[in-house]
Amino acid sequence: MELSSSEKFSLVAVVYLAFLLDNVLLTVVVPIIPDFLYSIDSVGGHVLLPSDAENSKVALLLSSKALVQLFANPALGFLITRIGYQLPLLLGTIMLFLVSLVFAVADDYFWLFTARSLHGLASASIAVAGMCGIAESFSEEKERSKMMGLVLGSMALGVLLGYPLGAVLYDLLSRKSAPFLLVAFLSVVCIICQCRRLDLSVDSLKLACSELCLQIRTGYDDDEDENESGIMQMLSQKCILLSAGSILISTSAMAVLEPCLPLWLMETIKPKKWQLGTVFIPDSLGYLIGTNFFGSLAYKFGYGFLALAAMFLVGVCAFLVSFAKTVLELTIPHFGLGLGIGVVDATMVPLMAQFVDLSTSSKAQYGPVYALQQGAVCLAYFFGPIVGSLGVNSVGFPVLMGLIGTANLCYCVFLPQLGMSESTAKYQRQVLN
């Protein structure tokens, strides 16, 4: 059923807020957790564990979210194809609220690890369901590209707010719980908005749950089997896999850089502490600009062409990072990295929806495709720190960033195929209309 303009606006608003809070919670823990773990592992001012063990605990805790989300994405994608996006989006936001409360009251490593892991499940629900909702509600390509870019921009805004929010509240109030309670309160606001704006009537929820339970008890009929084969055929399409690959390769540049850059700066440039805390602001601003302003341009100039230019920019900037001699010189390549990654996301995410529209399935199934897209992001952020630490130790930071830049430049060779697939899709759409 076609949504009215006000209903579409309400959907974008609740998805935007859910994405924003999800990414605030993702980053608000970063300045808090290391210091908090240091304090609870200390007795009389002496740390019980050596500092290498402390770093390992922090790294394991922070990466647990990406690992859980990586495995949860496919399950959420196929679930959404059967019950719709509304209920998973609501449940994901409710879980975000609960995770925030656990973070607020956790007083040992086990509960912090549990909260961070469950956050991966909440993020999977919000991210996949939110993108599916936008894709289903905005069928016109130009409008869909614009709205998807806007929603993706909320992720960058959440990251920009999360780091300083966690640091300032933790420092001023000397309480770990303060920023998490704020996120929990805003999550309640988001839940109330979703209950008022989304199609979450008791009858529709009962129908969705009963259909799912019936499928689980009786198995799938011939129509379901045909639909399953259509989904698998869609996921095996070269254009969809190339789109997911571009997201994986471009995002890997930032995923490798995040854990390695601060240490490299301390060894070479030796910045002040406040400078060290601001080095990732340019890439967040670049991502925000790339997602907000290039969705509509991608529709005008071509998704494949713009993605190629963006990945070329990521590759060049990855090379330039290690040539910076001051924090100020680092600003330009870091901004370029964020801008390039943002443009890749703003082009590939709506393009994947277009390929779904022309799939062999009788009904467009966006869940599995956006599970694949989110899986690419999670894979980058899970293996990025591992590859980064091993690469720095074996070949050094400059060579490592050169290899990441080369990977992005080499992948540009495949992107013209997306441009041809895009042209074919537009032609088919004209014939169908």
Short mmCIF file of C-alpha atoms in Angstrom, two decimals:
data_model
loop_
_atom_site.label_atom_id
_atom_site.label_comp_id
_atom_site.label_asym_id
_atom_site.label_seq_id
_atom_site.Cartn_x
_atom_site.Cartn_y
_atom_site.Cartn_z
CA MET A 1 0.00 0.00 0.00
CA GLU A 2 1.37 3.40 -1.05
CA LEU A 3 2.18 5.70 1.88
CA SER A 4 1.12 9.33 1.97
CA SER A 5 3.70 12.11 2.03
CA SER A 6 3.26 12.64 5.78
CA GLU A 7 3.62 8.91 6.46
CA LYS A 8 6.81 8.81 4.40
CA PHE A 9 8.19 11.80 6.31
CA SER A 10 7.35 10.10 9.61
CA LEU A 11 9.11 6.92 8.51
CA VAL A 12 12.26 8.82 7.53
CA ALA A 13 12.18 10.67 10.86
CA VAL A 14 11.94 7.54 13.04
CA VAL A 15 14.56 5.66 10.99
CA TYR A 16 16.87 8.69 11.11
CA LEU A 17 16.54 8.93 14.90
CA ALA A 18 17.09 5.18 15.36
CA PHE A 19 20.23 5.26 13.19
CA LEU A 20 21.47 8.34 15.04
CA LEU A 21 21.07 6.80 18.50
CA ASP A 22 22.56 3.50 17.36
CA ASN A 23 25.76 5.26 16.25
CA VAL A 24 25.87 7.52 19.31
CA LEU A 25 25.88 4.40 21.48
CA LEU A 26 28.49 2.84 19.19
CA THR A 27 31.00 5.64 19.81
CA VAL A 28 30.04 7.01 23.22
CA VAL A 29 31.67 3.98 24.86
CA VAL A 30 35.08 4.54 23.23
CA PRO A 31 36.41 7.28 25.55
CA ILE A 32 34.80 5.67 28.62
CA ILE A 33 35.54 1.95 28.54
CA PRO A 34 39.38 1.98 28.64
CA ASP A 35 39.52 4.28 31.67
CA PHE A 36 36.67 2.46 33.43
CA LEU A 37 38.30 -0.96 32.93
CA TYR A 38 41.59 0.47 34.19
CA SER A 39 39.87 1.68 37.36
CA ILE A 40 38.06 -1.59 38.14
CA ASP A 41 41.21 -3.64 37.46
CA SER A 42 43.24 -1.51 39.85
CA VAL A 43 43.78 -2.13 43.53
CA GLY A 44 45.48 0.56 45.50
CA GLY A 45 46.49 2.32 42.32
CA HIS A 46 48.21 -0.75 40.83
CA VAL A 47 46.83 -2.56 37.81
CA LEU A 48 46.33 -6.26 38.37
CA LEU A 49 46.99 -7.11 34.72
CA PRO A 50 49.83 -5.92 32.49
CA SER A 51 48.93 -3.12 30.02
CA ASP A 52 49.16 -5.44 26.96
CA ALA A 53 46.38 -7.57 28.54
CA GLU A 54 44.32 -4.41 29.15
CA ASN A 55 44.56 -3.42 25.49
CA SER A 56 43.49 -6.91 24.42
CA LYS A 57 40.44 -6.78 26.68
CA VAL A 58 39.37 -3.42 25.28
CA ALA A 59 39.91 -4.55 21.67
CA LEU A 60 37.92 -7.76 22.25
CA LEU A 61 35.07 -5.86 23.88
CA LEU A 62 34.80 -3.24 21.15
CA SER A 63 35.01 -5.76 18.29
CA SER A 64 32.35 -8.08 19.76
CA LYS A 65 29.58 -5.85 18.44
CA ALA A 66 30.70 -6.17 14.82
CA LEU A 67 31.05 -9.96 15.12
CA VAL A 68 27.53 -10.45 16.52
CA GLN A 69 26.06 -8.08 13.95
CA LEU A 70 27.87 -9.91 11.15
CA PHE A 71 26.08 -13.16 12.00
CA ALA A 72 22.75 -11.50 12.88
CA ASN A 73 22.41 -9.61 9.57
CA PRO A 74 21.45 -12.62 7.39
CA ALA A 75 18.87 -13.85 9.91
CA LEU A 76 17.28 -10.41 10.10
CA GLY A 77 17.31 -10.07 6.33
CA PHE A 78 15.34 -13.26 5.73
CA LEU A 79 13.04 -12.57 8.70
CA ILE A 80 12.08 -9.17 7.27
CA THR A 81 11.08 -10.78 3.97
CA ARG A 82 8.39 -12.68 5.88
CA ILE A 83 7.07 -10.29 8.52
CA GLY A 84 8.02 -6.86 7.17
CA TYR A 85 10.36 -4.21 8.54
CA GLN A 86 8.13 -2.55 11.17
CA LEU A 87 8.37 -5.10 13.99
CA PRO A 88 12.16 -5.73 13.64
CA LEU A 89 12.77 -1.97 13.66
CA LEU A 90 10.75 -1.58 16.86
CA LEU A 91 12.37 -4.58 18.55
CA GLY A 92 15.82 -3.33 17.58
CA THR A 93 15.11 0.06 19.16
CA ILE A 94 13.76 -1.60 22.32
CA MET A 95 16.94 -3.66 22.53
CA LEU A 96 18.97 -0.46 22.07
CA PHE A 97 17.19 0.94 25.13
CA LEU A 98 17.94 -2.19 27.16
CA VAL A 99 21.58 -2.25 26.07
CA SER A 100 21.97 1.38 27.14
CA LEU A 101 20.65 0.49 30.59
CA VAL A 102 23.03 -2.46 30.90
CA PHE A 103 25.95 -0.22 29.95
CA ALA A 104 24.81 2.29 32.56
CA VAL A 105 24.69 -0.19 35.47
CA ALA A 106 27.47 -2.61 34.43
CA ASP A 107 30.25 -2.77 37.00
CA ASP A 108 32.48 -5.50 35.57
CA TYR A 109 33.93 -6.70 32.28
CA PHE A 110 31.39 -9.49 31.77
CA TRP A 111 28.36 -7.19 31.70
CA LEU A 112 30.14 -4.61 29.56
CA PHE A 113 31.02 -7.36 27.06
CA THR A 114 27.44 -8.64 27.16
CA ALA A 115 26.03 -5.17 26.47
CA ARG A 116 28.43 -4.53 23.60
CA SER A 117 27.61 -7.92 22.03
CA LEU A 118 23.83 -7.39 22.32
CA HIS A 119 24.32 -4.00 20.72
CA GLY A 120 25.32 -5.89 17.58
CA LEU A 121 21.93 -7.59 17.50
CA ALA A 122 20.13 -4.27 18.02
CA SER A 123 22.18 -2.63 15.25
CA ALA A 124 21.40 -5.45 12.82
CA SER A 125 17.68 -5.05 13.43
CA ILE A 126 17.75 -1.27 13.10
CA ALA A 127 20.07 -1.06 10.09
CA VAL A 128 18.53 -3.78 7.92
CA ALA A 129 14.91 -2.98 8.83
CA GLY A 130 15.44 0.77 8.44
CA MET A 131 16.96 0.48 4.97
CA CYS A 132 14.25 -1.95 3.89
CA GLY A 133 11.59 0.49 5.08
CA ILE A 134 13.09 3.35 3.06
CA ALA A 135 13.50 1.15 -0.03
CA GLU A 136 9.91 -0.10 0.12
CA SER A 137 8.36 3.30 0.78
CA PHE A 138 10.24 5.32 -1.86
CA SER A 139 9.88 3.59 -5.21
CA GLU A 140 10.87 6.62 -7.30
CA GLU A 141 14.65 6.44 -7.85
CA LYS A 142 15.59 10.09 -7.34
CA GLU A 143 13.57 10.40 -4.15
CA ARG A 144 14.86 7.06 -2.85
CA SER A 145 18.49 8.07 -3.44
CA LYS A 146 17.97 11.35 -1.61
CA MET A 147 16.25 9.76 1.39
CA MET A 148 18.77 6.94 1.70
CA GLY A 149 21.62 9.43 1.62
CA LEU A 150 19.90 11.47 4.32
CA VAL A 151 19.43 8.44 6.56
CA LEU A 152 23.03 7.30 6.02
CA GLY A 153 24.14 10.79 7.07
CA SER A 154 22.63 10.19 10.51
CA MET A 155 25.32 7.57 11.08
CA ALA A 156 28.08 10.16 10.63
CA LEU A 157 26.21 12.62 12.83
CA GLY A 158 25.89 9.97 15.53
CA VAL A 159 29.62 9.29 15.39
CA LEU A 160 30.37 13.03 15.57
CA LEU A 161 28.17 13.40 18.65
CA GLY A 162 29.15 10.16 20.37
CA TYR A 163 32.85 10.75 20.98
CA PRO A 164 32.57 14.20 22.62
CA LEU A 165 29.33 13.29 24.42
CA GLY A 166 30.96 10.33 26.13
CA ALA A 167 34.15 12.18 26.99
CA VAL A 168 32.49 15.37 28.30
CA LEU A 169 29.77 13.73 30.41
CA TYR A 170 32.16 11.15 31.82
CA ASP A 171 34.70 13.85 32.71
CA LEU A 172 32.27 16.45 34.09
CA LEU A 173 29.97 14.14 36.05
CA SER A 174 32.57 11.46 36.85
CA ARG A 175 29.85 8.88 36.26
CA LYS A 176 29.95 6.20 33.59
CA SER A 177 26.17 5.95 33.54
CA ALA A 178 25.39 9.54 32.49
CA PRO A 179 25.76 9.29 28.66
CA PHE A 180 24.13 5.85 28.58
CA LEU A 181 21.10 7.03 30.52
CA LEU A 182 20.75 9.91 28.06
CA VAL A 183 20.79 7.45 25.13
CA ALA A 184 18.27 5.25 26.96
CA PHE A 185 15.91 8.20 27.45
CA LEU A 186 16.14 9.22 23.79
CA SER A 187 15.56 5.58 22.81
CA VAL A 188 12.26 5.67 24.72
CA VAL A 189 11.30 8.76 22.74
CA CYS A 190 12.16 6.92 19.52
CA ILE A 191 10.11 3.88 20.60
CA ILE A 192 7.07 6.07 21.31
CA CYS A 193 7.42 7.75 17.90
CA GLN A 194 7.63 4.37 16.17
CA CYS A 195 4.54 3.10 17.95
CA ARG A 196 2.64 6.18 16.82
CA ARG A 197 3.92 6.39 13.24
CA LEU A 198 4.56 2.84 12.04
CA ASP A 199 1.97 0.22 11.13
CA LEU A 200 2.19 -1.62 14.44
CA SER A 201 -1.46 -2.39 15.08
CA VAL A 202 -2.24 -5.45 17.17
CA ASP A 203 -3.98 -7.16 14.24
CA SER A 204 -1.05 -6.66 11.86
CA LEU A 205 1.45 -7.91 14.45
CA LYS A 206 -0.68 -10.97 15.21
CA LEU A 207 -0.97 -11.73 11.50
CA ALA A 208 2.78 -11.41 10.94
CA CYS A 209 3.65 -13.58 13.95
CA SER A 210 1.03 -16.21 13.10
CA GLU A 211 2.28 -16.48 9.51
CA LEU A 212 5.85 -16.89 10.73
CA CYS A 213 4.88 -19.53 13.29
CA LEU A 214 2.86 -21.39 10.65
CA GLN A 215 5.84 -21.45 8.30
CA ILE A 216 8.09 -22.74 11.08
CA ARG A 217 5.64 -25.54 12.02
CA THR A 218 4.65 -26.68 8.54
CA GLY A 219 7.67 -25.78 6.46
CA TYR A 220 7.57 -23.79 3.26
CA ASP A 221 5.20 -24.47 0.39
CA ASP A 222 6.01 -24.38 -3.29
CA ASP A 223 5.55 -20.61 -3.45
CA GLU A 224 8.02 -20.15 -0.62
CA ASP A 225 10.53 -22.46 -2.26
CA GLU A 226 10.18 -20.49 -5.48
CA ASN A 227 10.64 -17.26 -3.55
CA GLU A 228 13.72 -18.66 -1.80
CA SER A 229 15.28 -19.59 -5.15
CA GLY A 230 14.49 -16.10 -6.41
CA ILE A 231 16.24 -14.54 -3.42
CA MET A 232 19.33 -16.71 -3.83
CA GLN A 233 19.42 -15.93 -7.55
CA MET A 234 19.17 -12.24 -6.72
CA LEU A 235 22.01 -12.42 -4.19
CA SER A 236 24.19 -14.23 -6.71
CA GLN A 237 23.82 -11.45 -9.29
CA LYS A 238 27.17 -10.01 -10.25
CA CYS A 239 26.01 -6.40 -9.96
CA ILE A 240 24.79 -6.87 -6.37
CA LEU A 241 28.00 -8.64 -5.35
CA LEU A 242 30.10 -5.89 -6.97
CA SER A 243 28.10 -3.25 -5.08
CA ALA A 244 28.67 -5.02 -1.76
CA GLY A 245 32.35 -5.47 -2.62
CA SER A 246 32.82 -1.74 -3.21
CA ILE A 247 31.31 -1.02 0.21
CA LEU A 248 33.59 -3.62 1.82
CA ILE A 249 36.82 -2.40 0.18
CA SER A 250 36.19 1.31 0.72
CA THR A 251 35.04 0.89 4.33
CA SER A 252 38.12 -1.24 5.07
CA ALA A 253 40.30 1.84 4.59
CA MET A 254 38.74 3.52 7.62
CA ALA A 255 38.40 0.28 9.58
CA VAL A 256 42.16 -0.33 9.29
CA LEU A 257 43.01 3.31 9.97
CA GLU A 258 41.01 3.79 13.18
CA PRO A 259 43.06 1.52 15.49
CA CYS A 260 46.43 2.26 13.82
CA LEU A 261 46.41 6.02 13.26
CA PRO A 262 46.55 7.19 16.93
CA LEU A 263 49.59 5.03 17.70
CA TRP A 264 51.34 6.12 14.50
CA LEU A 265 50.68 9.76 15.32
CA MET A 266 52.09 9.36 18.84
CA GLU A 267 55.23 7.75 17.41
CA THR A 268 55.83 10.25 14.59
CA ILE A 269 54.01 13.58 14.90
CA LYS A 270 53.58 13.43 18.69
CA PRO A 271 50.39 15.55 18.85
CA LYS A 272 48.84 16.97 21.99
CA LYS A 273 46.08 14.95 23.65
CA TRP A 274 43.31 17.27 22.46
CA GLN A 275 44.63 16.99 18.89
CA LEU A 276 44.63 13.20 19.14
CA GLY A 277 40.97 13.34 20.09
CA THR A 278 40.02 15.39 17.03
CA VAL A 279 41.82 13.53 14.22
CA PHE A 280 38.71 11.57 13.24
CA ILE A 281 36.43 14.61 12.99
CA PRO A 282 37.36 15.40 9.34
CA ASP A 283 36.43 11.92 8.09
CA SER A 284 33.08 12.07 9.90
CA LEU A 285 32.36 15.46 8.33
CA GLY A 286 33.38 14.10 4.94
CA TYR A 287 31.09 11.10 5.32
CA LEU A 288 28.23 13.36 6.40
CA ILE A 289 28.67 15.54 3.30
CA GLY A 290 29.11 12.54 1.00
CA THR A 291 25.93 10.82 2.10
CA ASN A 292 23.73 13.91 2.36
CA PHE A 293 24.60 15.66 -0.89
CA PHE A 294 25.68 12.98 -3.34
CA GLY A 295 22.60 10.74 -3.31
CA SER A 296 20.75 13.04 -5.70
CA LEU A 297 23.91 13.66 -7.76
CA ALA A 298 24.36 9.92 -8.18
CA TYR A 299 20.93 9.72 -9.79
CA LYS A 300 21.85 12.57 -12.12
CA PHE A 301 25.40 11.57 -13.14
CA GLY A 302 25.19 7.79 -12.78
CA TYR A 303 25.77 5.56 -9.76
CA GLY A 304 28.60 3.56 -11.30
CA PHE A 305 30.55 6.63 -12.46
CA LEU A 306 30.24 8.42 -9.12
CA ALA A 307 31.23 5.27 -7.18
CA LEU A 308 34.32 4.91 -9.37
CA ALA A 309 35.37 8.50 -8.69
CA ALA A 310 34.74 8.00 -4.96
CA MET A 311 36.82 4.82 -4.70
CA PHE A 312 39.62 6.52 -6.64
CA LEU A 313 39.51 9.33 -4.08
CA VAL A 314 39.65 6.81 -1.20
CA GLY A 315 42.65 5.10 -2.80
CA VAL A 316 44.60 8.33 -3.31
CA CYS A 317 43.83 9.65 0.18
CA ALA A 318 44.89 6.35 1.77
CA PHE A 319 48.31 6.86 0.17
CA LEU A 320 48.50 10.50 1.33
CA VAL A 321 47.71 9.79 5.01
CA SER A 322 51.22 8.53 5.82
CA PHE A 323 52.83 11.58 4.14
CA ALA A 324 51.29 14.01 6.64
CA LYS A 325 53.87 15.70 8.87
CA THR A 326 51.41 17.55 11.11
CA VAL A 327 47.87 16.98 12.35
CA LEU A 328 46.74 19.87 10.14
CA GLU A 329 48.22 18.22 7.04
CA LEU A 330 46.34 15.05 7.96
CA THR A 331 43.02 16.90 7.68
CA ILE A 332 42.77 16.89 3.88
CA PRO A 333 43.40 13.17 3.20
CA HIS A 334 41.30 12.22 6.20
CA PHE A 335 38.41 14.36 4.97
CA GLY A 336 38.83 12.82 1.52
CA LEU A 337 38.61 9.30 2.96
CA GLY A 338 35.34 10.08 4.73
CA LEU A 339 33.93 11.87 1.68
CA GLY A 340 34.83 8.99 -0.63
CA ILE A 341 33.37 6.32 1.65
CA GLY A 342 30.21 8.40 2.10
CA VAL A 343 29.76 8.77 -1.67
CA VAL A 344 30.27 5.03 -2.19
CA ASP A 345 27.55 4.29 0.37
CA ALA A 346 25.23 6.96 -1.05
CA THR A 347 25.55 5.43 -4.53
CA MET A 348 25.68 1.71 -3.83
CA VAL A 349 22.87 1.46 -1.24
CA PRO A 350 20.10 2.83 -3.51
CA LEU A 351 21.58 1.08 -6.56
CA MET A 352 21.23 -2.28 -4.78
CA ALA A 353 17.54 -1.51 -4.27
CA GLN A 354 17.15 -0.85 -8.00
CA PHE A 355 18.64 -4.24 -8.85
CA VAL A 356 16.24 -5.83 -6.38
CA ASP A 357 13.28 -4.16 -8.12
CA LEU A 358 14.22 -5.91 -11.34
CA SER A 359 14.98 -9.30 -9.74
CA THR A 360 13.18 -12.49 -10.61
CA SER A 361 11.19 -12.47 -7.38
CA SER A 362 7.48 -11.74 -7.71
CA LYS A 363 7.79 -9.28 -4.85
CA ALA A 364 10.81 -7.10 -4.17
CA GLN A 365 12.77 -8.58 -1.26
CA TYR A 366 15.09 -5.95 0.16
CA GLY A 367 15.91 -7.75 3.42
CA PRO A 368 18.59 -10.17 2.16
CA VAL A 369 20.27 -7.51 0.02
CA TYR A 370 20.58 -5.00 2.85
CA ALA A 371 21.70 -7.81 5.14
CA LEU A 372 24.49 -8.33 2.59
CA GLN A 373 25.26 -4.61 2.57
CA GLN A 374 25.44 -4.44 6.36
CA GLY A 375 27.45 -7.65 6.39
CA ALA A 376 30.07 -5.98 4.19
CA VAL A 377 30.36 -3.09 6.65
CA CYS A 378 30.60 -5.42 9.66
CA LEU A 379 33.18 -7.60 7.93
CA ALA A 380 35.33 -4.54 7.29
CA TYR A 381 35.13 -3.33 10.88
CA PHE A 382 35.71 -6.80 12.34
CA PHE A 383 38.78 -7.71 10.29
CA GLY A 384 40.04 -4.13 9.90
CA PRO A 385 41.64 -3.85 13.35
CA ILE A 386 43.13 -7.35 13.00
CA VAL A 387 44.60 -6.63 9.58
CA GLY A 388 45.77 -3.23 10.80
CA SER A 389 47.64 -4.53 13.84
CA LEU A 390 49.26 -7.39 11.89
CA GLY A 391 50.12 -5.12 8.96
CA VAL A 392 51.72 -2.41 11.08
CA ASN A 393 53.88 -4.97 12.86
CA SER A 394 54.97 -6.69 9.64
CA VAL A 395 55.29 -4.00 6.95
CA GLY A 396 54.79 -0.71 8.81
CA PHE A 397 52.03 1.90 8.73
CA PRO A 398 52.97 3.70 5.45
CA VAL A 399 53.20 0.45 3.46
CA LEU A 400 49.96 -0.82 5.00
CA MET A 401 48.05 2.31 3.95
CA GLY A 402 49.64 2.05 0.51
CA LEU A 403 48.30 -1.49 0.16
CA ILE A 404 44.82 -0.35 1.24
CA GLY A 405 44.97 2.48 -1.28
CA THR A 406 46.08 0.08 -4.01
CA ALA A 407 43.16 -2.25 -3.24
CA ASN A 408 40.70 0.63 -3.70
CA LEU A 409 42.33 1.79 -6.92
CA CYS A 410 42.36 -1.75 -8.33
CA TYR A 411 38.69 -2.24 -7.52
CA CYS A 412 37.86 0.78 -9.68
CA VAL A 413 38.46 -1.50 -12.68
CA PHE A 414 35.27 -3.44 -11.86
CA LEU A 415 32.98 -0.45 -11.35
CA PRO A 416 32.33 0.34 -15.04
CA GLN A 417 30.43 -2.96 -15.08
CA LEU A 418 28.06 -1.45 -12.53
CA GLY A 419 27.53 1.48 -14.85
CA MET A 420 26.58 -0.89 -17.67
CA SER A 421 24.28 -2.85 -15.33
CA GLU A 422 22.70 0.42 -14.26
CA SER A 423 22.04 1.40 -17.87
CA THR A 424 20.51 -2.00 -18.55
CA ALA A 425 18.31 -1.64 -15.48
CA LYS A 426 17.07 1.76 -16.63
CA TYR A 427 16.31 0.39 -20.09
CA GLN A 428 14.39 -2.57 -18.64
CA ARG A 429 12.47 -0.23 -16.39
CA GLN A 430 11.45 1.91 -19.36
CA VAL A 431 10.27 -1.18 -21.23
CA LEU A 432 8.28 -2.39 -18.21
CA ASN A 433 6.65 0.99 -17.76
#
